[in-house]
Structure formats: C-alpha cells, structure tokens
C-alpha cells in the first residue's frame, strides 16, 4: 500500500533524515520513534504529499491516504455531529455512527465543537479518520491530550481499521499498546551534517 525508497528529506532547507526505506501493507501498522526534532513530522508530511522529498521516492495512491497532523481541523461553531457529517460528506460517506461510537462522542453530539475540552476535541479529530473511508492513516502524535481511556479507544480504532485491511503509520512518543505494530526508530537515518564547503550555501 505504501513504499518509501531511499528517501531523504529536509525542513527549512536543512536535511533532517536520509536513506530511509519502509513498506506498509494492508493490515499493518508502524510506529515511528525518535527524539524531538529528528524529523518524524517532516517524514509524515512528505509521505502525505505536503512537501517534496530531497531525493528518493514515495509510492502511494494519494486518494488512499489521510493525514492527521497536530491540528484537529475542527470547525468550532458546528456541533460534534455537524463536524462529523461535514467530513463524512466531504469524503462521500453518510454514516457517522461507527465514528461516534468508537470515540464515545454520543453524549457530546449536540455540543459546539469549540466548547469541547482539549481531549474531547482530539477524540473528535480522530473520529474524522473513520468517516474518511481512506485505507492508510498517517498520524502525527495522535494521542496528545488523550487520557488513558481515550488512548485505549484510539488503539481499538486502529486495530479495527487494520482488521478491515487498512494500514497506519503513527509517530508517537507513548506506548499505544499495539503489540502488532512494527517499530521504526528513525534515529539511525539522521542526515549527516553538510560539508563545510556547503556551509554558507545552507543560509542562502
Ligand atoms: N517551519 C520550520 N522551518 C524550519 N525548520 C523547521 C520547521 N519546522 C521544524 N523545523 C526543524 O526541522 C527539524 C525536524 O522537525 P520535525 O518537526 O520533523 O521533528 P519531529 O521528529 O517530528 O519532532 P517532535 O518529536 O518534537 O515532534 C527540527 O530540527 C525542527 O527544529
């Protein structure tokens, strides 16, 4: 479903990771690990097609992928139900009940999204994944603000997605309890510092 070959990526013009390969098939999950600033977000953004690589290749059908970054993408004046209906219709679906149930949003259905707590907003943002119908979830720190129960809801949603032939690539610092997920530490792929002759060029 997703193949990354000899990928090198940069942020703000500075190379961050190089020589990275990965494959993700139907029913598989991969968790990206690595210290702050190593380039996990940059990698996910590149895979999602939001920025070009320096070199190498990302093979994926763009319409099969959904990216959820740090922002929840919530419309604050719409209710929880209206937000989910909006996304469902955008992606050509009309059933939000599974998404509502998976993230226990029923009691919050009529609440304007702007009046949700941070963790509730995050649950709504994650519920959006279920209504997209997209096979490959690319997720950057999806559990920020979530309590233990909500992390378990998220892990269950990922598991159900995998069981239906989906795939997930997740950057996270916490243990999601997804024992079936492959772990990829991106630390060894840190880009080498620029040659000293290139030093001035990096600032031009
Ligand atoms: N807009 C930007 N312009 C220039 N450099 C940036 C920008 N955003 C991030 N960087 C730098 O690019 C590098 C990679 O950042 P990135 O966000 O990909 O790391 P990360 O592994 O996701 O970190 P974290 O675990 O803290 O989320 C970091 O050194 C960061 O400071």
mmCIF file of C-alpha atoms and ligand atoms in Angstrom:
data_model
loop_
_atom_site.group_PDB
_atom_site.id
_atom_site.type_symbol
_atom_site.label_atom_id
_atom_site.label_comp_id
_atom_site.label_asym_id
_atom_site.label_seq_id
_atom_site.Cartn_x
_atom_site.Cartn_y
_atom_site.Cartn_z
ATOM 1 C CA UNK A 1 0.000 0.000 0.000
ATOM 2 C CA UNK A 2 2.875 2.330 0.831
ATOM 3 C CA UNK A 3 6.518 2.017 -0.176
ATOM 4 C CA UNK A 4 9.220 4.521 0.694
ATOM 5 C CA UNK A 5 12.533 4.082 -1.092
ATOM 6 C CA UNK A 6 15.870 5.687 -0.219
ATOM 7 C CA UNK A 7 14.105 8.825 0.956
ATOM 8 C CA UNK A 8 15.946 11.963 2.021
ATOM 9 C CA UNK A 9 14.005 14.882 3.452
ATOM 10 C CA UNK A 10 14.633 18.435 4.641
ATOM 11 C CA UNK A 11 12.886 21.011 6.788
ATOM 12 C CA UNK A 12 13.535 24.719 6.333
ATOM 13 C CA UNK A 13 16.177 23.819 3.723
ATOM 14 C CA UNK A 14 18.189 21.688 6.181
ATOM 15 C CA UNK A 15 18.385 17.913 5.554
ATOM 16 C CA UNK A 16 16.956 16.000 8.527
ATOM 17 C CA UNK A 17 16.698 12.326 7.510
ATOM 18 C CA UNK A 18 18.325 10.373 4.683
ATOM 19 C CA UNK A 19 18.387 6.879 3.199
ATOM 20 C CA UNK A 20 15.068 5.851 4.688
ATOM 21 C CA UNK A 21 13.131 2.828 3.427
ATOM 22 C CA UNK A 22 9.842 1.424 4.659
ATOM 23 C CA UNK A 23 6.892 -0.575 3.422
ATOM 24 C CA UNK A 24 3.418 -0.826 4.826
ATOM 25 C CA UNK A 25 0.936 -3.409 3.641
ATOM 26 C CA UNK A 26 -2.765 -3.997 4.230
ATOM 27 C CA UNK A 27 -3.475 -4.815 7.861
ATOM 28 C CA UNK A 28 -0.145 -3.430 9.072
ATOM 29 C CA UNK A 29 0.760 -0.653 11.488
ATOM 30 C CA UNK A 30 4.113 1.036 12.008
ATOM 31 C CA UNK A 31 5.100 3.287 14.874
ATOM 32 C CA UNK A 32 7.809 5.896 14.257
ATOM 33 C CA UNK A 33 10.118 6.618 17.131
ATOM 34 C CA UNK A 34 12.926 9.118 17.570
ATOM 35 C CA UNK A 35 13.880 12.123 19.680
ATOM 36 C CA UNK A 36 12.246 15.563 19.376
ATOM 37 C CA UNK A 37 13.308 17.366 16.231
ATOM 38 C CA UNK A 38 14.737 14.310 14.445
ATOM 39 C CA UNK A 39 12.264 14.674 11.549
ATOM 40 C CA UNK A 40 9.231 12.437 12.189
ATOM 41 C CA UNK A 41 6.738 15.192 11.325
ATOM 42 C CA UNK A 42 8.764 16.065 8.237
ATOM 43 C CA UNK A 43 8.708 12.413 7.169
ATOM 44 C CA UNK A 44 4.946 12.106 7.633
ATOM 45 C CA UNK A 45 4.330 15.380 5.779
ATOM 46 C CA UNK A 46 6.480 14.142 2.898
ATOM 47 C CA UNK A 47 4.657 10.803 2.750
ATOM 48 C CA UNK A 48 1.332 12.679 2.791
ATOM 49 C CA UNK A 49 2.499 14.736 -0.208
ATOM 50 C CA UNK A 50 2.527 18.042 1.693
ATOM 51 C CA UNK A 51 6.163 18.665 0.842
ATOM 52 C CA UNK A 52 8.554 17.206 -1.747
ATOM 53 C CA UNK A 53 11.444 14.923 -0.778
ATOM 54 C CA UNK A 54 15.054 15.968 -1.386
ATOM 55 C CA UNK A 55 15.535 12.621 -3.119
ATOM 56 C CA UNK A 56 14.074 9.139 -3.156
ATOM 57 C CA UNK A 57 10.538 8.006 -3.708
ATOM 58 C CA UNK A 58 7.163 7.671 -2.013
ATOM 59 C CA UNK A 59 4.888 5.206 -3.791
ATOM 60 C CA UNK A 60 1.301 5.514 -2.630
ATOM 61 C CA UNK A 61 -2.056 6.329 -4.169
ATOM 62 C CA UNK A 62 -2.765 9.818 -2.765
ATOM 63 C CA UNK A 63 -6.526 9.188 -2.600
ATOM 64 C CA UNK A 64 -5.941 6.162 -0.361
ATOM 65 C CA UNK A 65 -4.263 8.196 2.357
ATOM 66 C CA UNK A 66 -5.464 10.529 5.103
ATOM 67 C CA UNK A 67 -3.077 12.653 7.166
ATOM 68 C CA UNK A 68 -3.855 13.925 10.652
ATOM 69 C CA UNK A 69 -1.282 16.371 11.953
ATOM 70 C CA UNK A 70 -1.108 18.360 15.153
ATOM 71 C CA UNK A 71 -4.203 20.448 14.325
ATOM 72 C CA UNK A 72 -7.589 18.776 14.787
ATOM 73 C CA UNK A 73 -9.191 20.598 11.852
ATOM 74 C CA UNK A 74 -12.376 21.182 13.826
ATOM 75 C CA UNK A 75 -14.967 23.817 12.952
ATOM 76 C CA UNK A 76 -15.736 25.347 16.368
ATOM 77 C CA UNK A 77 -19.209 26.722 15.641
ATOM 78 C CA UNK A 78 -20.509 23.385 14.310
ATOM 79 C CA UNK A 79 -21.642 20.703 16.727
ATOM 80 C CA UNK A 80 -19.837 17.387 17.063
ATOM 81 C CA UNK A 81 -22.432 15.734 14.820
ATOM 82 C CA UNK A 82 -22.263 18.528 12.262
ATOM 83 C CA UNK A 83 -18.467 18.336 12.145
ATOM 84 C CA UNK A 84 -18.528 14.595 11.507
ATOM 85 C CA UNK A 85 -21.324 14.905 8.945
ATOM 86 C CA UNK A 86 -19.337 17.594 7.158
ATOM 87 C CA UNK A 87 -16.271 15.359 6.880
ATOM 88 C CA UNK A 88 -18.315 12.287 6.002
ATOM 89 C CA UNK A 89 -19.991 14.148 3.126
ATOM 90 C CA UNK A 90 -16.665 15.579 2.008
ATOM 91 C CA UNK A 91 -15.360 12.028 1.637
ATOM 92 C CA UNK A 92 -18.583 10.696 0.120
ATOM 93 C CA UNK A 93 -19.842 8.827 3.173
ATOM 94 C CA UNK A 94 -23.017 9.309 5.160
ATOM 95 C CA UNK A 95 -22.730 7.076 8.217
ATOM 96 C CA UNK A 96 -21.079 8.675 11.226
ATOM 97 C CA UNK A 97 -22.429 6.242 13.826
ATOM 98 C CA UNK A 98 -19.357 3.981 13.932
ATOM 99 C CA UNK A 99 -17.069 7.001 14.350
ATOM 100 C CA UNK A 100 -19.292 8.474 17.080
ATOM 101 C CA UNK A 101 -19.305 5.162 18.943
ATOM 102 C CA UNK A 102 -15.598 4.451 18.592
ATOM 103 C CA UNK A 103 -14.684 7.690 20.357
ATOM 104 C CA UNK A 104 -17.659 7.823 22.782
ATOM 105 C CA UNK A 105 -18.935 11.066 21.257
ATOM 106 C CA UNK A 106 -22.646 10.304 21.706
ATOM 107 C CA UNK A 107 -23.075 12.355 24.904
ATOM 108 C CA UNK A 108 -21.307 15.285 23.213
ATOM 109 C CA UNK A 109 -23.194 15.056 19.899
ATOM 110 C CA UNK A 110 -25.047 18.387 20.167
ATOM 111 C CA UNK A 111 -22.173 20.364 21.744
ATOM 112 C CA UNK A 112 -20.486 23.032 19.596
ATOM 113 C CA UNK A 113 -17.000 21.707 18.955
ATOM 114 C CA UNK A 114 -15.490 24.970 20.213
ATOM 115 C CA UNK A 115 -16.867 24.158 23.671
ATOM 116 C CA UNK A 116 -15.122 20.776 23.948
ATOM 117 C CA UNK A 117 -12.134 20.106 26.177
ATOM 118 C CA UNK A 118 -8.746 19.547 24.548
ATOM 119 C CA UNK A 119 -9.015 15.769 24.846
ATOM 120 C CA UNK A 120 -12.612 15.766 23.575
ATOM 121 C CA UNK A 121 -11.526 17.839 20.577
ATOM 122 C CA UNK A 122 -8.790 15.363 19.879
ATOM 123 C CA UNK A 123 -11.306 12.480 20.055
ATOM 124 C CA UNK A 124 -13.463 14.313 17.514
ATOM 125 C CA UNK A 125 -10.431 14.929 15.303
ATOM 126 C CA UNK A 126 -9.558 11.224 15.421
ATOM 127 C CA UNK A 127 -13.168 10.162 14.790
ATOM 128 C CA UNK A 128 -12.819 12.027 11.493
ATOM 129 C CA UNK A 129 -10.421 9.282 10.328
ATOM 130 C CA UNK A 130 -13.201 6.725 10.448
ATOM 131 C CA UNK A 131 -15.560 8.701 8.232
ATOM 132 C CA UNK A 132 -12.966 9.335 5.531
ATOM 133 C CA UNK A 133 -13.069 5.709 4.394
ATOM 134 C CA UNK A 134 -9.374 6.071 3.493
ATOM 135 C CA UNK A 135 -7.173 2.990 3.854
ATOM 136 C CA UNK A 136 -3.877 4.473 5.040
ATOM 137 C CA UNK A 137 -3.855 6.586 8.183
ATOM 138 C CA UNK A 138 -0.782 8.801 8.587
ATOM 139 C CA UNK A 139 -0.888 10.202 12.090
ATOM 140 C CA UNK A 140 1.370 12.649 13.889
ATOM 141 C CA UNK A 141 1.172 12.408 17.688
ATOM 142 C CA UNK A 142 -2.492 11.349 17.643
ATOM 143 C CA UNK A 143 -2.740 10.842 21.398
ATOM 144 C CA UNK A 144 -1.797 14.355 22.542
ATOM 145 C CA UNK A 145 -4.303 15.453 25.263
ATOM 146 C CA UNK A 146 -5.913 11.991 25.461
ATOM 147 C CA UNK A 147 -6.464 10.298 28.815
ATOM 148 C CA UNK A 148 -5.826 6.579 29.333
ATOM 149 C CA UNK A 149 -9.356 5.555 28.308
ATOM 150 C CA UNK A 150 -9.202 7.646 25.140
ATOM 151 C CA UNK A 151 -5.798 6.208 24.207
ATOM 152 C CA UNK A 152 -7.390 2.755 24.517
ATOM 153 C CA UNK A 153 -10.279 3.923 22.277
ATOM 154 C CA UNK A 154 -7.763 5.100 19.725
ATOM 155 C CA UNK A 155 -5.800 1.829 19.845
ATOM 156 C CA UNK A 156 -9.045 -0.117 19.389
ATOM 157 C CA UNK A 157 -9.989 2.064 16.406
ATOM 158 C CA UNK A 158 -6.585 1.422 14.801
ATOM 159 C CA UNK A 159 -6.955 -2.320 15.417
ATOM 160 C CA UNK A 160 -10.417 -2.376 13.819
ATOM 161 C CA UNK A 161 -9.039 -0.411 10.864
ATOM 162 C CA UNK A 162 -6.222 -2.947 10.393
ATOM 163 C CA UNK A 163 -8.697 -5.822 10.658
ATOM 164 C CA UNK A 164 -10.608 -4.291 7.743
ATOM 165 C CA UNK A 165 -7.466 -4.238 5.607
ATOM 166 C CA UNK A 166 -6.373 -0.699 6.463
ATOM 167 C CA UNK A 167 -2.886 0.447 7.448
ATOM 168 C CA UNK A 168 -1.496 3.034 9.841
ATOM 169 C CA UNK A 169 1.772 4.933 10.146
ATOM 170 C CA UNK A 170 1.955 6.677 13.503
ATOM 171 C CA UNK A 171 4.541 8.980 15.078
ATOM 172 C CA UNK A 172 4.149 8.796 18.816
ATOM 173 C CA UNK A 173 6.234 9.013 21.962
ATOM 174 C CA UNK A 174 3.851 6.886 24.028
ATOM 175 C CA UNK A 175 3.183 3.155 24.137
ATOM 176 C CA UNK A 176 -0.143 2.629 22.367
ATOM 177 C CA UNK A 177 -0.378 -0.992 23.439
ATOM 178 C CA UNK A 178 -0.399 -2.018 19.772
ATOM 179 C CA UNK A 179 1.877 -5.021 20.098
ATOM 180 C CA UNK A 180 1.320 -5.937 16.453
ATOM 181 C CA UNK A 181 2.795 -2.634 15.211
ATOM 182 C CA UNK A 182 6.297 -2.609 13.758
ATOM 183 C CA UNK A 183 8.615 -0.069 15.398
ATOM 184 C CA UNK A 184 10.847 2.121 13.254
ATOM 185 C CA UNK A 185 13.445 4.200 15.061
ATOM 186 C CA UNK A 186 14.363 6.968 12.634
ATOM 187 C CA UNK A 187 17.432 7.962 14.725
ATOM 188 C CA UNK A 188 19.901 5.978 12.587
ATOM 189 C CA UNK A 189 18.682 7.865 9.489
ATOM 190 C CA UNK A 190 19.652 11.301 10.804
ATOM 191 C CA UNK A 191 21.146 13.259 7.899
ATOM 192 C CA UNK A 192 24.881 13.821 8.025
ATOM 193 C CA UNK A 193 25.961 17.433 8.602
ATOM 194 C CA UNK A 194 26.576 19.457 5.446
ATOM 195 C CA UNK A 195 30.145 19.595 4.068
ATOM 196 C CA UNK A 196 31.956 22.666 5.320
ATOM 197 C CA UNK A 197 32.141 23.970 1.694
ATOM 198 C CA UNK A 198 28.339 23.932 1.670
ATOM 199 C CA UNK A 199 28.093 25.816 4.973
ATOM 200 C CA UNK A 200 27.411 29.259 3.508
ATOM 201 C CA UNK A 201 25.027 27.751 0.958
ATOM 202 C CA UNK A 202 22.768 26.450 3.719
ATOM 203 C CA UNK A 203 21.991 30.037 4.734
ATOM 204 C CA UNK A 204 21.360 31.446 1.260
HETATM 205 N N1 LIG B 1 8.931 25.513 9.787
HETATM 206 C C1 LIG B 1 10.175 25.100 10.003
HETATM 207 N N2 LIG B 1 11.234 25.761 9.464
HETATM 208 C C2 LIG B 1 12.487 25.365 9.693
HETATM 209 N N3 LIG B 1 12.814 24.284 10.439
HETATM 210 C C3 LIG B 1 11.815 23.612 10.987
HETATM 211 C C4 LIG B 1 10.440 23.959 10.809
HETATM 212 N N4 LIG B 1 9.679 23.097 11.493
HETATM 213 C C5 LIG B 1 10.535 22.226 12.063
HETATM 214 N N5 LIG B 1 11.813 22.529 11.781
HETATM 215 C C6 LIG B 1 13.028 21.811 12.228
HETATM 216 O O1 LIG B 1 13.114 20.620 11.453
HETATM 217 C C7 LIG B 1 13.603 19.542 12.244
HETATM 218 C C8 LIG B 1 12.635 18.377 12.154
HETATM 219 O O2 LIG B 1 11.398 18.731 12.780
HETATM 220 P P1 LIG B 1 10.193 17.718 12.906
HETATM 221 O O3 LIG B 1 9.002 18.513 13.346
HETATM 222 O O4 LIG B 1 10.072 16.917 11.652
HETATM 223 O O5 LIG B 1 10.699 16.751 14.092
HETATM 224 P P2 LIG B 1 9.934 15.642 14.948
HETATM 225 O O6 LIG B 1 10.810 14.412 14.935
HETATM 226 O O7 LIG B 1 8.546 15.483 14.447
HETATM 227 O O8 LIG B 1 9.934 16.282 16.407
HETATM 228 P P3 LIG B 1 8.907 16.135 17.666
HETATM 229 O O9 LIG B 1 9.159 14.776 18.257
HETATM 230 O O10 LIG B 1 9.374 17.242 18.575
HETATM 231 O O11 LIG B 1 7.518 16.350 17.139
HETATM 232 C C9 LIG B 1 13.760 20.097 13.665
HETATM 233 O O12 LIG B 1 15.119 20.352 13.893
HETATM 234 C C10 LIG B 1 12.946 21.375 13.666
HETATM 235 O O13 LIG B 1 13.511 22.336 14.534
#
